[in-house]
Coordinates of C-alpha atoms and ligand atoms in Angstrom, one line a residue:
X28 CA 70.6 95.3 90.4
X29 CA 69.9 94.9 94.1
X30 CA 66.4 95.5 95.4
X31 CA 66.6 97.8 98.4
X32 CA 64.1 97.6 101.3
X33 CA 63.7 99.7 104.4
X34 CA 62.5 98.0 107.6
X35 CA 60.7 100.9 109.2
X36 CA 58.3 101.8 112.0
X37 CA 58.8 104.8 114.1
X38 CA 57.5 102.9 117.1
X39 CA 60.3 101.5 119.3
X40 CA 60.7 97.8 120.0
X41 CA 58.3 96.5 117.4
X42 CA 60.8 94.0 115.9
X43 CA 62.5 96.1 113.1
X44 CA 66.0 94.9 114.0
X45 CA 65.0 91.3 114.6
X46 CA 63.3 91.3 111.2
X47 CA 66.2 92.9 109.3
X48 CA 68.8 90.6 110.8
X49 CA 66.7 87.4 110.4
X50 CA 65.4 88.3 106.9
X51 CA 69.1 88.9 105.9
X52 CA 70.1 85.5 107.3
X53 CA 67.0 83.8 105.8
X54 CA 67.7 85.2 102.4
X55 CA 71.4 84.2 102.6
X56 CA 70.2 80.6 103.4
X57 CA 68.2 80.9 100.2
X58 CA 71.3 81.7 98.3
X59 CA 70.8 85.5 98.0
X60 CA 73.6 88.0 98.2
X61 CA 72.6 90.4 101.0
X62 CA 73.9 93.7 102.4
X63 CA 72.4 94.8 105.7
X64 CA 72.6 98.5 106.4
X65 CA 72.5 99.5 110.0
X66 CA 71.0 103.0 110.0
X67 CA 70.3 103.1 113.7
X68 CA 72.8 104.7 116.1
X69 CA 71.8 102.0 118.6
X70 CA 73.8 99.6 116.5
X71 CA 71.6 96.6 117.4
X72 CA 71.6 95.0 114.0
X73 CA 75.4 95.3 113.9
X74 CA 75.8 93.5 117.2
X75 CA 73.0 91.0 116.3
X76 CA 75.0 90.1 113.2
X77 CA 78.1 89.4 115.4
X78 CA 80.1 92.6 114.7
X79 CA 81.4 94.6 117.6
X80 CA 80.1 98.1 117.3
X81 CA 82.8 99.5 119.6
X82 CA 85.8 100.7 117.6
X83 CA 84.6 100.4 114.1
X84 CA 87.3 101.6 111.6
X85 CA 84.5 102.9 109.4
X86 CA 80.8 102.8 109.7
X87 CA 77.5 104.1 108.3
X88 CA 78.4 107.5 109.8
X89 CA 81.5 108.0 107.6
X90 CA 79.5 106.7 104.6
X91 CA 76.7 109.2 105.2
X92 CA 79.2 112.1 105.5
X93 CA 81.1 110.9 102.5
X94 CA 84.4 110.3 104.2
X95 CA 84.3 106.5 103.5
X96 CA 82.7 104.4 100.9
X97 CA 80.5 101.3 101.4
X98 CA 83.1 98.9 100.0
X99 CA 85.6 100.1 102.7
X100 CA 83.2 100.3 105.6
X101 CA 81.3 97.0 105.2
X102 CA 82.1 93.9 107.1
X103 CA 81.1 90.3 106.9
X104 CA 78.7 88.7 109.3
X105 CA 80.2 85.2 109.5
X106 CA 77.3 83.9 111.6
X107 CA 74.7 85.2 109.1
X108 CA 76.6 84.9 105.8
X109 CA 75.7 88.5 104.7
X110 CA 77.6 91.8 104.6
X111 CA 76.9 94.6 107.1
X112 CA 77.4 98.3 106.9
X113 CA 77.8 98.6 110.7
X114 CA 76.9 101.5 112.9
X115 CA 77.2 102.8 116.4
X116 CA 76.3 105.9 118.4
X117 CA 78.5 108.1 116.3
X118 CA 75.8 107.9 113.7
X119 CA 73.6 110.1 115.9
X120 CA 75.9 113.0 115.1
X121 CA 75.3 112.5 111.3
X122 CA 71.7 113.6 111.9
X123 CA 73.0 117.1 112.8
X124 CA 76.0 117.3 110.5
X125 CA 74.1 116.2 107.4
X126 CA 71.8 119.2 107.6
X127 CA 74.6 121.4 106.2
X128 CA 75.4 119.1 103.3
X129 CA 74.1 119.1 99.8
X130 CA 71.6 116.4 98.8
X131 CA 71.1 115.5 102.5
X132 CA 68.2 113.1 101.9
X133 CA 70.0 111.2 99.2
X134 CA 73.4 110.5 100.9
X135 CA 72.7 106.9 101.5
X136 CA 71.1 106.3 98.1
X137 CA 74.2 107.7 96.3
X138 CA 76.6 105.7 98.5
X139 CA 74.7 102.5 97.8
X140 CA 74.8 103.0 94.0
X141 CA 78.4 101.9 94.0
X142 CA 77.8 98.4 95.3
X143 CA 74.4 97.9 93.8
X144 CA 75.5 95.1 91.4
X145 CA 77.1 93.0 94.1
X146 CA 73.9 92.2 95.9
X147 CA 70.4 90.8 95.3
X148 CA 69.0 92.5 98.4
X149 CA 69.9 95.5 100.5
X150 CA 68.0 95.6 103.8
X151 CA 68.1 98.8 105.8
X152 CA 67.3 98.7 109.6
X153 CA 65.8 102.1 110.5
X154 CA 65.9 103.9 113.9
X155 CA 62.6 104.3 115.7
X156 CA 62.0 107.9 114.5
X157 CA 60.8 109.7 111.3
X158 CA 64.2 111.4 111.3
X159 CA 66.7 112.5 108.6
X160 CA 68.3 109.1 108.9
X161 CA 65.0 107.3 108.2
X162 CA 64.4 109.7 105.4
X163 CA 67.7 108.7 103.8
X164 CA 66.6 105.1 104.1
X165 CA 63.3 105.8 102.4
X166 CA 65.0 107.8 99.6
X167 CA 67.3 104.9 98.9
X168 CA 64.7 102.2 98.9
X169 CA 62.4 100.5 96.4
X170 CA 60.1 99.5 99.2
X171 CA 59.2 99.5 102.8
X172 CA 58.6 96.6 105.1
X173 CA 56.6 97.5 108.2
X174 CA 56.8 95.1 111.2
X175 CA 53.8 95.3 113.5
X176 CA 52.7 93.7 116.7
X177 CA 49.1 92.7 116.6
X178 CA 48.0 94.6 119.8
X179 CA 45.5 97.2 120.6
X180 CA 47.7 100.2 119.7
X181 CA 49.2 98.7 116.6
X182 CA 47.5 101.0 114.2
X183 CA 48.2 104.1 116.1
X184 CA 51.1 105.9 114.5
X185 CA 50.8 103.8 111.3
X186 CA 49.1 106.7 109.5
X187 CA 52.1 109.0 110.3
X188 CA 54.4 106.5 108.7
X189 CA 52.1 106.0 105.7
X190 CA 51.9 109.7 105.2
X191 CA 55.6 110.1 105.4
X192 CA 56.0 107.4 102.8
X193 CA 53.5 109.1 100.6
X194 CA 55.3 112.4 100.8
X195 CA 58.7 110.8 100.0
X196 CA 57.1 109.0 97.1
X197 CA 55.6 112.3 95.8
X198 CA 58.6 114.5 96.3
X199 CA 61.8 112.6 96.6
X200 CA 61.6 108.9 95.5
X201 CA 58.8 107.9 93.0
X202 CA 60.1 104.3 93.2
X203 CA 59.0 103.9 96.8
X204 CA 56.1 101.7 97.8
X205 CA 54.9 99.9 100.9
X206 CA 55.7 96.3 100.2
X207 CA 53.9 95.1 103.1
X208 CA 53.0 94.9 106.8
X209 CA 54.6 92.0 108.6
X210 CA 52.9 90.6 111.7
X211 CA 55.6 89.9 114.3
X212 CA 55.7 88.6 117.9
X213 CA 52.4 86.9 117.2
X214 CA 50.7 85.0 119.9
X215 CA 48.0 82.8 118.4
X216 CA 46.6 82.0 121.9
X217 CA 45.6 85.6 122.3
X218 CA 42.1 86.5 121.0
X219 CA 43.2 90.1 120.6
X220 CA 46.1 89.1 118.3
X221 CA 43.7 87.2 116.1
X222 CA 41.3 90.1 116.0
X223 CA 43.9 92.7 115.2
X224 CA 45.5 90.4 112.6
X225 CA 42.1 89.9 110.9
X226 CA 41.5 93.7 110.9
X227 CA 44.9 94.3 109.2
X228 CA 43.9 91.8 106.5
X229 CA 40.6 93.5 106.0
X230 CA 42.0 97.0 105.8
X231 CA 45.3 96.3 103.9
X232 CA 44.4 93.2 101.8
X233 CA 47.5 91.8 100.0
X234 CA 49.7 94.5 101.6
X235 CA 49.8 92.1 104.6
X236 CA 52.5 89.5 104.2
X237 CA 51.2 85.9 104.3
X238 CA 54.0 84.9 106.6
X239 CA 53.4 85.5 110.3
X240 CA 56.4 85.7 112.7
X241 CA 55.5 84.1 116.1
X242 CA 56.7 85.2 119.4
X243 CA 59.6 82.9 120.0
X244 CA 62.2 83.1 122.8
X245 CA 65.0 81.7 120.5
X246 CA 64.8 84.9 118.4
X247 CA 65.2 87.0 121.5
X248 CA 68.1 85.0 122.9
X249 CA 70.1 84.9 119.7
X250 CA 71.4 88.5 119.6
X251 CA 73.3 88.1 122.9
X252 CA 75.4 85.5 121.0
X253 CA 75.9 87.7 118.0
X254 CA 74.1 85.1 115.8
X255 CA 70.9 85.7 113.9
X256 CA 68.1 83.5 115.2
X257 CA 67.8 81.8 111.8
X258 CA 71.3 80.3 112.3
X259 CA 71.3 80.1 116.1
X260 CA 68.5 77.6 116.2
X261 CA 67.4 76.8 112.6
X262 CA 64.7 74.4 113.7
X263 CA 62.9 76.9 116.0
X264 CA 59.5 78.2 115.0
X265 CA 60.9 81.8 114.7
X266 CA 63.8 80.8 112.4
X267 CA 61.4 78.8 110.2
X268 CA 59.1 81.8 109.9
X269 CA 61.8 84.1 108.9
X270 CA 63.1 81.7 106.2
X271 CA 59.5 81.5 104.9
X272 CA 59.4 85.3 104.9
X273 CA 62.6 85.3 102.9
X274 CA 61.0 83.0 100.3
X275 CA 57.9 85.2 100.2
X276 CA 60.1 88.3 99.6
X277 CA 61.9 86.5 96.7
X278 CA 58.5 85.8 95.1
X279 CA 57.4 89.4 95.6
X280 CA 60.5 91.0 94.0
X281 CA 59.9 88.9 90.9
X282 CA 56.6 90.8 90.5
X283 CA 58.3 94.2 91.0
Ligands
ATP20 P1 64.1 99.7 118.2 O1 62.9 100.6 117.9 O2 64.6 100.0 119.6 O3 65.1 99.7 117.2 P2 63.1 97.3 117.1 O4 61.9 97.7 116.5 O5 64.3 97.1 116.3 O6 63.5 98.2 118.4 P3 63.7 94.7 118.2 O7 65.0 95.1 118.8 O8 63.9 93.8 116.9 O9 62.8 95.9 117.9 O10 62.8 93.9 119.2 C1 62.5 94.4 120.4 C2 62.6 93.2 121.5 O11 61.7 92.2 121.2 C3 64.0 92.6 121.5 O12 64.3 92.2 122.8 C4 63.8 91.3 120.6 O13 64.7 90.3 121.0 C5 62.4 91.0 121.0 N1 61.7 90.3 119.8 C6 61.6 90.7 118.6 N2 60.9 89.8 117.8 C7 60.6 88.8 118.6 C8 59.9 87.6 118.4 N3 59.4 87.2 117.2 N4 59.8 86.7 119.5 C9 60.3 87.1 120.7 N5 61.0 88.2 120.9 C10 61.1 89.1 119.9
MG21 MG1 66.1 98.3 116.2

């Protein structure tokens, strides 16, 4: 059975998509079978995996509304060697249309059940909002990975996310836990980064992943080529860090 993880943080631009795409590619390099679910109407993970979001025959949108199944809608990321349930701006409409439907928080969970046996990992890239789409991600998942920048405002908003996760755990998905906080875009030369990083370790203990993702320009350049950073420049510090993170995740799921 696949382990399903949501990459979530309602703050925008904190590295959710970069983490989802590169963790997927890193895990694929480590011989894991991975499905990436793009749950964001921005479709950045879709494009970053090398799939053109314009003119998708079927996408996360149809899957959420029940008019296509995952097996039909998924595509292969050749550059990343994982499967992708792609999305584009159409998905924004699902937010409204799903309100009318039965089981509206569990649409994604039910859809994923069908392909569960085909993967070791399912990684869900969430939009920057605590919306019905994100709620579907949280209901489908065994755990949440929270990417964070080590800056002054990093902890602001974290309590909203943690409270949402607690509520989902209590009412909708008893399986759900926070797997960990991932420090991303880390700049070791900045004293502030070091301080916030130390604070995170103090407050959250082993809920903070050991792996730290550095700020690395190769990770930022890769999406414009539709190639995950991990494959675009495997020797770069960013790629190495995401492969190490993949190894850390494989270790963690053995304890789950
Ligand atoms: P959104 O909330 O809009 O979905 P996001 O949380 O998914 O954003 P990303 O798109 O992954 O964030 O990253 C935001 C920007 O930061 C992008 O331009 C990305 O290329 C860049 N970026 C992310 N991680 C790194 C890194 N480790 N080093 C350098 N640049 C990075
Ligand atoms: Mg994103």
